[in-house]
């Protein structure tokens, strides 16, 4: 069940200004029965003052489509045509105290119908407004201009958001590439890039680990091979760097031996026998790998005797 | 009290089922694998439950029943098992109207694993295209998976015939019978069906329990590996309370089968007849002559399903819709589209699914309120005129 706001429910169960407006002098029709929602918006505009005196709607669609239509009429009655044109889909959604993301396209339909009706009043062919707008989503008849408007008004940044707001790409998905191209162009204008999905570093799985070994970007591979002495110095320095954190918890660490890729350490104080010792060892290893720029194993000295 | 007519989505757990389950939480909580009395008490009851499932399905042996977490797991297990058992066969035959548990898996196997999927179309009443089915069958087919009855329309597929045809090319036959079990009599002992999925929560057992029937002798490769439970065919400690609940639900379903087939069907027919008579421009989808006894799917033209459901909900009536807006996918039901139901009606398709708990009074309430709801929404619709259907309207589907 959708999580609809009380305001939205009010406009669905008791829609305002529903029905035919006989004396309308501006009509905008958007959507289609195949898409699952369609809206006919009828306006009565006073020619002298350009004020929208009355507005009515007929809507085929779900609860939020009907509520968006009702809200739209309430928002524009009494406004001049120019004032009405400043109403965006986001204003409609805000008026309804929010829409579920998957239903944002209902508010877009309202804003589109308004533009269509006003174009009709002015004797313009509405589709000419964006003749350059290529039809992107053939399933739902969404063109580039509509996507552009939705992206700009709502600051959309992903394909998924565009689909939720405009329905474009929700059915056969063949236009996904086109939408992404368009989105890329639009974002480039704002100096942004299309973010790749799931690019973020995963969060550390163990709380506190990052304190011992702050997660850092991977180091560039060292240019030349380190000598044994250099390696030892780096290891010592790294352990010294971590020591304050360990001491804070009443523990300490000591370098026992370096045998190739194996680095033996002794955990002492609170660290020895601590249930988190393996986590600490892991933290030290992460740090050393980072500093040395090579894969090494950190092994508790107790394991040394066993070998 | 609300009127619950969404039993194809899920059912109320029968209080007798709950009563049967309760001791297995706090008294008989042992692990059936354990070597003590606590375990033994549970193990015996699980075998009783297995026997009840066997009886409901008319299976020859109780060992043919493997308990799973539900319909989806049973479906995945069956198909993946068949593919592993017959690695040289790289094709699957299914239908366009299957549940997503099958369709999504097949999509995945097609795009990621390179299997060839034959999706058999249906006609306007939801009947399978048998010629296309026969054409698709070959010795390259590892498994056929066709549902016993469709969840949206209730249309029943001739699974026995289909299974026999699959047998001729040596393909395994699986059926997703989640909607059919407990509503239709079954006799798997004399059947060519190799595997069958069922789900507890569709027949008054709890959610999260189901079973997979695997005919003795059918090659099988488990999906869940681990312990020896279910004879190594489904590892993991048994969900004992739920299994006991499923057993009880199967026992009750067997006893109530006659009620489902007569009383429930009569109420369904009464509902359908009254709606079609009272409301212009609507029709029953699916095959009225060959359907589940509990399912009515009526398509109302020129209005949208979610709006219908919201208004029904205000009257305390729970139903379901194949409309785009209720699914979250923005696409209208794949079943309505596959049957060629026009968009003018597909969005307004509303499913009422009854159960043995449904009363005549409840059905009468729906019959009373429904015309008003439809009229109210049609008055809002730009496709509807004061004179009725739009000018030039041709009933494209009847």
XYZ file of C-alpha atoms in Angstrom:
705
model
C 0.000 0.000 0.000
C 1.318 3.402 -0.878
C 2.082 5.775 1.906
C -0.149 8.665 0.898
C -0.350 11.885 2.883
C -3.617 12.967 4.448
C -3.706 15.936 2.115
C -3.408 13.667 -0.893
C -6.143 11.379 0.375
C -8.394 14.389 0.924
C -7.924 15.447 -2.703
C -8.534 11.912 -3.939
C -11.624 11.123 -1.904
C -13.104 14.598 -2.339
C -11.565 16.007 -5.491
C -12.061 19.716 -6.103
C -13.180 21.033 -9.497
C -13.776 17.635 -11.107
C -15.889 17.431 -14.242
C -16.454 19.241 -17.510
C -16.113 23.039 -17.715
C -18.614 24.015 -20.407
C -17.399 27.604 -20.845
C -13.704 26.647 -21.016
C -11.572 28.628 -23.437
C -8.395 26.649 -22.834
C -8.040 22.867 -22.810
C -4.905 20.807 -22.240
C -4.818 17.061 -22.691
C -1.845 14.921 -21.748
C -1.160 11.244 -21.122
C -2.876 8.316 -22.760
C -4.955 5.365 -21.764
C -2.138 2.992 -22.588
C 0.142 4.697 -20.076
C -2.424 4.225 -17.369
C -2.978 7.903 -16.748
C -4.434 10.775 -18.720
C -5.597 14.252 -17.796
C -7.850 16.791 -19.500
C -7.496 20.226 -17.926
C -10.085 22.873 -18.796
C -9.580 26.576 -17.966
C -11.757 29.636 -18.211
C -9.459 32.611 -18.706
C -10.757 36.200 -18.513
C -9.327 37.826 -21.680
C -9.021 41.331 -20.176
C -7.087 40.442 -17.065
C -5.613 37.096 -18.147
C -6.864 35.700 -14.835
C -7.835 32.007 -14.631
C -11.373 32.323 -13.303
C -12.203 28.654 -13.223
C -10.488 25.331 -13.797
C -11.847 21.808 -14.001
C -10.305 18.450 -14.730
C -11.087 14.942 -15.862
C -8.536 12.306 -14.976
C -8.063 8.652 -15.775
C -5.547 7.331 -13.339
C -4.571 6.247 -9.881
C -5.236 7.991 -6.587
C -2.259 10.303 -6.819
C -3.078 11.257 -10.425
C -6.576 12.325 -9.423
C -5.277 14.151 -6.326
C -2.564 15.931 -8.367
C -5.197 17.141 -10.837
C -7.422 18.378 -8.050
C -4.499 20.146 -6.365
C -3.460 21.765 -9.624
C -6.863 23.350 -10.180
C -6.866 24.713 -6.627
C -3.412 26.177 -7.122
C -4.094 28.028 -10.355
C -7.615 29.417 -9.934
C -7.290 33.187 -9.390
C -3.792 33.351 -10.866
C -2.954 35.068 -14.123
C -1.812 32.858 -16.955
C 1.766 34.037 -16.499
C 1.672 33.392 -12.779
C 0.221 29.934 -13.363
C 3.087 29.077 -15.683
C 5.502 29.343 -12.765
C 3.799 26.369 -11.077
C 6.073 23.348 -11.361
C 5.423 19.682 -10.728
C 7.361 20.032 -7.508
C 4.918 22.709 -6.340
C 2.067 20.282 -6.959
C 3.823 17.528 -5.010
C 4.585 19.950 -2.171
C 0.965 21.122 -2.130
C -0.029 17.477 -1.560
C 2.542 17.176 1.245
C 4.700 14.921 -0.869
C 4.212 12.038 -3.269
C 5.865 8.596 -3.147
C 8.876 8.688 -5.514
C 7.233 6.219 -7.916
C 4.265 8.578 -8.162
C 6.081 11.807 -8.938
C 5.125 11.396 -12.592
C 1.543 12.215 -11.588
C 2.614 15.729 -10.601
C 4.602 16.020 -13.824
C 1.442 15.151 -15.740
C -0.342 18.004 -13.980
C 2.361 20.527 -14.839
C 2.383 19.337 -18.464
C -1.393 19.653 -18.763
C -1.201 23.207 -17.459
C 1.369 24.151 -20.078
C -0.678 22.449 -22.769
C -3.840 24.319 -21.723
C -2.137 27.708 -21.672
C -0.544 27.057 -25.057
C -3.996 26.171 -26.313
C -5.400 29.426 -24.905
C -2.692 31.435 -26.619
C -3.367 29.684 -29.876
C -0.001 27.969 -29.852
C 0.563 24.406 -30.753
C 1.887 23.110 -27.465
C 4.042 20.391 -28.921
C 5.793 23.097 -30.987
C 7.154 24.407 -27.723
C 9.757 21.742 -27.827
C 9.756 20.549 -31.370
C 13.444 19.853 -31.018
C 12.545 17.489 -28.206
C 13.128 14.012 -29.468
C 10.709 11.290 -28.357
C 12.843 9.323 -25.938
C 10.521 6.822 -24.314
C 8.210 5.366 -26.929
C 6.264 3.276 -24.444
C 5.045 6.233 -22.455
C 5.493 8.972 -25.073
C 8.007 10.996 -23.087
C 10.134 13.474 -25.012
C 13.451 15.096 -24.239
C 11.891 18.436 -23.238
C 9.755 16.798 -20.590
C 12.704 14.919 -19.148
C 14.755 18.118 -19.249
C 12.132 20.030 -17.276
C 11.765 17.255 -14.707
C 15.536 17.036 -14.262
C 15.950 20.784 -13.819
C 13.021 21.449 -11.501
C 13.624 18.454 -9.256
C 17.434 18.323 -9.440
C 17.388 14.714 -10.607
C 20.721 12.948 -10.954
C 19.979 9.320 -11.764
C 18.154 7.271 -14.363
C 15.971 5.746 -11.665
C 14.798 9.184 -10.554
C 13.987 10.198 -14.123
C 11.859 7.069 -14.449
C 10.045 7.773 -11.209
C 9.305 11.349 -12.198
C 8.414 10.936 -15.863
C 7.741 7.201 -16.355
C 10.318 7.309 -19.160
C 12.083 3.980 -19.381
C 9.737 2.142 -17.039
C 8.515 -0.394 -19.549
C 10.743 -1.863 -22.263
C 13.915 -0.192 -20.987
C 15.362 0.220 -24.495
C 15.599 3.984 -24.009
C 17.753 3.780 -20.884
C 20.871 4.615 -22.810
C 19.222 7.666 -24.396
C 17.994 8.881 -21.029
C 21.458 8.490 -19.563
C 22.980 10.412 -22.466
C 20.465 13.209 -21.998
C 20.999 13.203 -18.261
C 24.737 13.418 -18.781
C 24.330 16.442 -21.041
C 22.000 18.178 -18.599
C 24.232 17.470 -15.628
C 27.284 18.672 -17.536
C 25.575 22.064 -17.882
C 25.447 22.214 -14.097
C 29.046 21.092 -13.880
C 28.093 17.681 -12.563
C 28.706 14.201 -13.855
C 26.395 11.235 -14.022
C 27.303 9.373 -10.880
C 28.159 5.747 -11.342
C 25.974 3.479 -9.254
C 27.474 2.085 -6.044
C 30.779 3.884 -6.333
C 31.061 4.481 -2.625
C 33.602 2.730 -0.412
C 31.732 0.303 1.772
C 31.681 1.366 5.402
C 34.034 -0.411 7.785
C 32.303 -3.516 9.034
C 33.730 -3.266 12.531
C 33.109 -0.162 14.549
C 36.312 1.382 15.826
C 38.499 -0.270 13.218
C 38.819 2.967 11.327
C 40.204 4.576 14.435
C 43.022 2.095 14.576
C 43.548 2.025 10.849
C 41.843 4.887 9.092
C 40.655 3.718 5.697
C 42.648 5.604 3.128
C 42.873 5.580 -0.598
C 45.092 2.837 -1.931
C 48.685 4.068 -2.312
C 50.316 4.197 -5.673
C 52.602 1.229 -6.227
C 56.113 2.038 -5.022
C 58.428 2.876 -7.856
C 61.345 0.851 -6.676
C 61.713 -2.097 -4.407
C 62.367 -1.195 -0.776
C 65.456 -2.515 0.973
C 64.995 -4.586 4.127
C 66.135 -1.706 6.320
C 63.772 0.706 4.606
C 60.927 -1.723 5.079
C 61.723 -2.152 8.746
C 61.834 1.588 9.259
C 58.475 2.027 7.571
C 56.974 -0.726 9.705
C 58.366 0.776 12.909
C 57.096 4.215 11.965
C 53.657 2.841 11.171
C 53.459 0.999 14.496
C 54.543 4.158 16.303
C 51.775 6.006 14.542
C 49.208 3.518 15.795
C 50.599 3.172 19.292
C 48.705 6.142 20.783
C 45.376 4.589 19.755
C 46.296 1.263 21.337
C 47.584 2.944 24.498
C 44.308 4.775 24.796
C 42.715 1.364 25.309
C 45.511 0.303 27.684
C 47.437 -1.804 25.201
C 50.614 -1.730 23.108
C 52.291 -3.338 20.123
C 55.857 -4.426 19.534
C 57.630 -5.538 16.378
C 59.193 -8.989 16.816
C 60.447 -9.970 13.378
C 60.060 -9.407 9.675
C 60.371 -12.544 7.603
C 59.675 -11.669 3.980
C 55.966 -11.058 3.710
C 55.333 -12.148 7.291
C 55.505 -9.472 9.975
C 55.401 -10.774 13.559
C 54.150 -8.498 16.301
C 53.439 -8.863 19.998
C 50.297 -7.325 21.392
C 50.673 -6.491 25.038
C 48.756 -4.940 27.896
C 45.037 -4.863 27.373
C 45.484 -5.918 23.773
C 46.875 -9.342 24.637
C 44.044 -11.736 25.200
C 41.537 -9.089 24.170
C 38.656 -10.565 22.218
C 39.189 -7.868 19.672
C 42.859 -8.835 19.189
C 42.209 -10.258 15.756
C 40.529 -7.028 14.783
C 43.531 -5.090 16.013
C 45.870 -7.349 14.038
C 43.710 -6.764 10.991
C 43.892 -3.016 11.571
C 47.679 -3.142 11.823
C 47.847 -5.183 8.649
C 45.691 -2.678 6.762
C 47.989 0.106 7.928
C 51.176 -1.720 6.977
C 49.864 -2.714 3.563
C 49.017 0.916 2.994
C 52.408 2.201 4.111
C 54.529 -0.441 2.408
C 52.510 -0.540 -0.779
C 52.738 -4.328 -0.827
C 50.693 -7.179 0.561
C 52.028 -8.419 3.887
C 50.674 -10.643 6.618
C 50.673 -9.479 10.212
C 50.980 -12.440 12.550
C 50.875 -12.490 16.358
C 54.231 -13.691 17.721
C 52.468 -16.560 19.465
C 51.958 -18.110 16.049
C 55.696 -17.963 15.455
C 56.509 -20.660 17.968
C 53.982 -22.939 16.422
C 55.627 -22.860 13.036
C -15.114 -6.128 10.264
C -13.337 -5.869 6.957
C -14.210 -7.915 3.908
C -11.103 -9.729 2.762
C -11.242 -10.743 -0.885
C -7.531 -10.949 -1.621
C -6.946 -14.602 -0.809
C -4.779 -15.191 -3.874
C -2.301 -12.753 -2.322
C -2.384 -14.456 1.040
C -4.874 -16.055 3.397
C -5.733 -15.750 7.047
C -3.990 -18.421 9.104
C -6.756 -20.649 10.380
C -7.031 -20.487 14.192
C -6.940 -24.303 14.291
C -3.617 -24.136 12.435
C -2.244 -21.666 14.979
C -3.392 -23.907 17.837
C -1.606 -26.867 16.288
C 1.590 -24.829 15.911
C 1.790 -23.190 19.336
C 3.234 -26.105 21.354
C 6.129 -26.274 18.917
C 7.427 -22.882 20.021
C 7.653 -23.256 23.776
C 7.084 -26.937 24.643
C 8.363 -29.077 21.802
C 11.189 -26.818 20.783
C 13.836 -29.461 20.275
C 15.876 -29.870 17.144
C 14.519 -32.945 15.369
C 18.099 -33.968 14.596
C 18.939 -34.240 18.300
C 19.263 -37.579 20.100
C 16.893 -36.904 22.939
C 13.222 -36.730 23.718
C 12.935 -33.078 22.820
C 14.050 -33.843 19.291
C 11.993 -36.982 18.893
C 8.720 -35.216 19.755
C 9.285 -32.788 16.913
C 10.568 -35.295 14.380
C 7.427 -37.406 14.652
C 5.145 -34.441 14.118
C 7.095 -33.282 11.066
C 6.569 -36.705 9.526
C 2.849 -36.440 10.300
C 2.803 -33.081 8.491
C 4.618 -34.596 5.527
C 1.934 -37.256 5.357
C -0.800 -34.615 5.315
C 0.846 -32.780 2.414
C 1.195 -36.114 0.635
C -2.511 -36.852 1.057
C -3.593 -33.449 -0.206
C -1.458 -33.878 -3.320
C -2.383 -37.519 -3.775
C 1.311 -38.370 -3.906
C 2.439 -41.986 -3.799
C 5.082 -41.571 -1.072
C 5.498 -39.099 1.752
C 9.226 -38.968 1.009
C 8.380 -37.170 -2.227
C 7.618 -34.050 -0.156
C 10.447 -31.652 0.740
C 9.669 -28.708 2.988
C 10.963 -25.314 1.821
C 10.527 -21.671 2.772
C 7.719 -21.182 0.259
C 6.680 -21.062 -3.367
C 9.593 -19.031 -4.634
C 12.202 -21.300 -3.093
C 10.408 -24.375 -4.405
C 10.287 -22.885 -7.917
C 13.953 -21.922 -7.939
C 15.005 -25.268 -6.492
C 13.023 -27.228 -9.076
C 14.320 -25.366 -12.106
C 17.940 -25.122 -10.984
C 17.882 -28.793 -9.993
C 16.692 -29.833 -13.438
C 19.380 -27.746 -15.135
C 22.098 -29.305 -12.994
C 20.730 -32.809 -13.473
C 20.674 -32.442 -17.261
C 23.608 -30.148 -18.046
C 23.568 -30.913 -21.764
C 20.037 -29.654 -22.182
C 20.196 -25.858 -22.428
C 16.549 -24.887 -22.951
C 13.582 -24.165 -20.691
C 9.923 -24.003 -21.664
C 7.562 -21.800 -19.663
C 4.575 -19.526 -20.267
C 4.215 -15.745 -20.560
C 1.800 -15.608 -17.632
C 3.921 -17.297 -14.953
C 4.522 -15.760 -11.563
C 7.669 -13.580 -11.271
C 9.206 -16.421 -9.208
C 9.551 -18.258 -12.522
C 9.746 -15.398 -15.021
C 12.509 -13.454 -13.285
C 14.545 -16.599 -12.771
C 14.173 -17.471 -16.471
C 15.140 -13.928 -17.488
C 18.255 -14.283 -15.372
C 19.123 -17.718 -16.765
C 18.676 -16.351 -20.271
C 20.711 -13.168 -19.928
C 23.437 -14.348 -17.543
C 23.725 -18.083 -18.083
C 22.917 -18.323 -21.767
C 19.922 -20.655 -21.553
C 17.301 -20.504 -24.261
C 13.860 -19.738 -22.861
C 10.636 -20.560 -24.713
C 7.801 -18.422 -23.338
C 4.553 -19.911 -24.604
C 1.840 -17.306 -25.336
C -1.806 -17.470 -24.305
C -5.039 -16.543 -26.067
C -7.579 -13.908 -25.047
C -9.013 -16.154 -22.351
C -5.620 -17.032 -20.978
C -5.462 -20.532 -22.497
C -2.024 -21.809 -23.444
C -1.137 -22.039 -27.138
C -0.691 -25.802 -27.368
C 0.776 -25.731 -30.872
C 3.510 -23.329 -29.835
C 4.101 -25.518 -26.810
C 4.542 -28.604 -28.907
C 6.893 -26.746 -31.256
C 9.062 -25.615 -28.348
C 9.538 -29.111 -26.969
C 12.679 -30.901 -28.038
C 15.440 -33.002 -26.567
C 17.278 -29.770 -25.790
C 14.725 -28.919 -23.133
C 15.827 -29.696 -19.587
C 12.679 -28.612 -17.823
C 9.188 -27.329 -18.524
C 7.649 -25.073 -15.898
C 3.997 -24.195 -16.389
C 1.721 -23.028 -13.608
C -1.279 -25.150 -12.635
C -3.550 -22.118 -12.322
C -2.961 -18.442 -12.925
C -2.937 -16.199 -9.893
C -4.604 -13.217 -11.578
C -7.389 -14.810 -13.593
C -7.615 -18.261 -12.024
C -7.412 -19.874 -15.474
C -6.354 -23.519 -15.174
C -3.751 -25.001 -17.491
C -4.001 -28.643 -18.630
C -0.881 -29.634 -16.703
C -1.414 -33.365 -17.029
C -1.560 -33.116 -20.811
C 1.428 -30.775 -20.873
C 3.428 -33.085 -18.598
C 2.725 -36.039 -20.863
C 3.979 -34.081 -23.884
C 7.143 -33.064 -22.023
C 7.770 -36.676 -21.072
C 7.939 -37.657 -24.755
C 11.060 -35.543 -25.251
C 12.546 -36.556 -21.912
C 12.139 -33.126 -20.315
C 11.259 -32.799 -16.648
C 7.895 -31.200 -15.930
C 7.513 -28.765 -13.056
C 4.347 -26.936 -12.130
C 3.950 -23.912 -9.881
C 0.735 -25.013 -8.181
C 0.772 -22.358 -5.487
C -2.739 -21.168 -6.406
C -4.161 -24.593 -7.160
C -3.188 -26.678 -4.121
C -6.103 -26.892 -1.713
C -8.554 -25.587 -4.306
C -8.415 -28.419 -6.844
C -8.301 -32.167 -6.221
C -4.949 -33.680 -7.152
C -3.631 -37.181 -7.680
C 0.071 -36.977 -8.346
C 0.539 -40.707 -7.890
C -0.978 -41.246 -11.335
C 0.601 -38.298 -13.041
C 3.443 -37.362 -15.338
C 4.178 -34.287 -13.223
C 7.731 -34.581 -11.916
C 7.882 -31.595 -9.576
C 5.305 -29.307 -7.988
C 5.633 -26.166 -5.861
C 3.194 -25.195 -3.156
C 3.054 -22.381 -0.639
C 1.559 -22.541 2.838
C 0.213 -19.039 3.128
C -2.121 -19.481 0.161
C -4.025 -22.197 2.029
C -4.413 -20.800 5.547
C -0.977 -21.853 6.818
C 1.606 -19.231 7.815
C 3.944 -17.355 5.489
C 7.477 -18.634 5.067
C 6.640 -22.313 4.626
C 6.072 -24.304 1.481
C 6.960 -27.574 -0.122
C 8.410 -29.034 -3.256
C 7.050 -32.343 -4.514
C 9.676 -34.416 -6.315
C 8.426 -37.636 -7.845
C 10.405 -40.666 -6.768
C 13.073 -41.426 -9.336
C 13.329 -37.890 -10.671
C 16.901 -36.684 -10.760
C 17.434 -34.027 -8.166
C 20.247 -31.662 -7.163
C 19.683 -29.617 -3.987
C 19.928 -25.842 -3.990
C 20.593 -25.567 -0.258
C 23.511 -27.672 0.837
C 24.536 -28.263 4.420
C 23.012 -30.637 6.958
C 21.212 -33.886 6.273
C 17.720 -32.468 6.814
C 14.970 -33.488 4.392
C 17.183 -36.444 3.370
C 19.840 -34.059 2.144
C 17.468 -32.432 -0.299
C 17.029 -29.178 1.610
C 19.602 -28.461 4.269
C 18.842 -26.252 7.251
C 17.130 -26.890 10.583
C 13.459 -27.577 9.967
C 11.021 -24.729 10.621
C 9.080 -27.118 12.818
C 6.169 -24.892 13.939
C 5.497 -23.768 10.372
C 5.770 -27.322 9.027
C 3.252 -28.478 11.616
C 1.031 -25.545 10.582
C 1.291 -26.528 6.930
C 0.397 -30.107 7.807
C -2.695 -28.997 9.687
C -3.666 -26.599 6.882
C -3.375 -29.420 4.336
C -5.520 -31.680 6.480
C -8.154 -28.944 6.702
C -7.928 -28.131 2.995
C -8.641 -31.736 2.147
C -11.720 -31.676 4.325
C -12.831 -28.309 2.897
C -12.217 -29.182 -0.755
C -15.897 -29.807 -1.358
C -16.718 -26.396 0.117
C -14.159 -24.703 -2.132
C -15.536 -26.383 -5.213
C -19.202 -25.714 -4.515
C -19.930 -23.018 -1.933
C -17.000 -20.734 -2.750
C -17.541 -21.173 -6.489
C -21.215 -20.308 -6.097
C -20.397 -17.097 -4.230
C -17.806 -16.188 -6.843
C -20.294 -16.761 -9.663
C -22.909 -14.693 -7.881
C -20.476 -11.814 -7.465
C -19.368 -11.902 -11.068
C -22.839 -12.176 -12.497
C -24.147 -9.288 -10.405
C -21.230 -6.998 -11.276
C -21.423 -7.642 -14.994
C -25.182 -7.097 -14.946
C -25.138 -3.925 -12.890
C -22.142 -2.180 -14.400
C -21.806 -1.258 -18.079
C -18.538 -1.752 -19.931
C -17.000 -4.455 -17.839
C -16.198 -8.073 -18.499
C -14.742 -11.147 -16.820
C -11.153 -11.939 -17.795
C -9.711 -15.426 -18.038
C -11.524 -18.582 -19.013
C -14.898 -18.710 -17.219
C -15.292 -22.363 -18.108
C -12.035 -23.532 -16.595
C -11.023 -21.580 -13.551
C -10.142 -21.796 -9.901
C -13.368 -21.800 -7.886
C -12.394 -18.752 -5.831
C -11.121 -16.223 -8.350
C -13.049 -13.491 -10.139
C -11.184 -10.976 -12.252
C -13.379 -8.255 -13.694
C -12.015 -5.545 -15.979
C -13.770 -2.195 -15.725
C -13.142 -0.019 -18.735
C -11.952 3.606 -18.717
C -10.913 3.708 -15.083
C -7.796 2.763 -13.225
C -7.420 -0.062 -10.730
C -5.606 1.678 -7.910
C -8.354 4.262 -7.636
C -10.892 1.421 -7.446
C -8.917 -0.280 -4.669
C -8.607 2.929 -2.650
C -12.350 3.489 -2.763
C -13.054 -0.180 -1.978
C -10.681 0.100 0.961
C -12.780 2.969 2.284
C -15.689 0.511 2.358
C -13.556 -2.004 4.232
C -13.175 -4.236 1.181
C -9.765 -5.637 0.241
C -9.220 -6.649 -3.377
C -6.343 -6.503 -5.836
C -5.612 -5.046 -9.235
C -3.426 -5.698 -12.228
C -3.091 -1.984 -12.798
C 0.305 -0.438 -13.306
C -0.026 1.870 -10.359
C -0.490 -0.795 -7.714
C 2.617 -2.756 -8.582
C 5.251 -0.094 -8.233
C 6.619 -1.179 -11.605
C 4.533 1.348 -13.597
C 3.658 -1.453 -15.991
C 0.198 -2.947 -16.241
C -0.118 -6.636 -15.425
C 1.877 -8.914 -17.733
C -0.998 -11.380 -17.571
C -3.566 -8.880 -18.894
C -1.146 -7.784 -21.595
C -0.370 -11.367 -22.586
C -4.089 -12.070 -22.999
C -4.410 -9.060 -25.253
C -6.798 -7.255 -22.911
C -6.877 -3.713 -24.308
C -5.306 -0.938 -22.303
C -8.747 0.651 -21.907
C -9.616 -2.252 -19.625
C -6.310 -3.718 -18.449
C -5.706 -0.824 -16.067
C -9.116 -1.337 -14.495
C -8.834 -5.100 -13.992
C -9.846 -5.916 -10.435
C -9.382 -9.277 -8.791
C -11.627 -10.605 -6.065
C -10.262 -13.828 -4.592
C -12.513 -15.584 -2.109
C -11.831 -18.210 0.525
C -13.871 -20.703 2.500
C -14.259 -17.944 5.120
C -16.079 -15.649 2.677
C -19.777 -15.181 3.478
C -22.799 -14.397 1.323
C -23.307 -11.143 3.250
C -19.818 -10.012 2.335
C -20.410 -10.719 -1.331
C -23.695 -8.820 -1.186
C -21.919 -5.811 0.279
C -19.454 -5.773 -2.616
C -22.306 -6.092 -5.091
C -24.013 -3.153 -3.393
C -21.076 -0.714 -3.304
C -19.247 -1.554 -6.505
C -21.536 0.180 -9.050
C -21.263 3.460 -7.133
C -17.472 3.281 -7.021
C -17.212 2.611 -10.727
C -19.645 5.393 -11.563
C -17.819 7.849 -9.332
C -14.498 7.186 -11.037
C -15.955 7.170 -14.520
C -17.400 10.609 -13.878
C -13.831 11.771 -13.321
C -12.493 10.008 -16.398
C -11.922 11.939 -19.627
C -12.655 8.767 -21.563
C -16.195 8.503 -20.282
C -19.024 10.711 -21.515
C -22.432 11.436 -20.024
C -23.921 9.137 -22.622
C -21.765 6.232 -21.452
C -18.857 4.855 -23.384
C -17.015 7.264 -25.706
C -18.416 7.868 -29.171
C -17.386 5.250 -31.646
C -16.661 2.836 -28.830
C -16.399 -0.715 -30.006
C -16.335 -3.458 -27.428
C -13.057 -4.970 -28.492
C -13.152 -7.758 -25.991
C -16.101 -9.717 -24.831
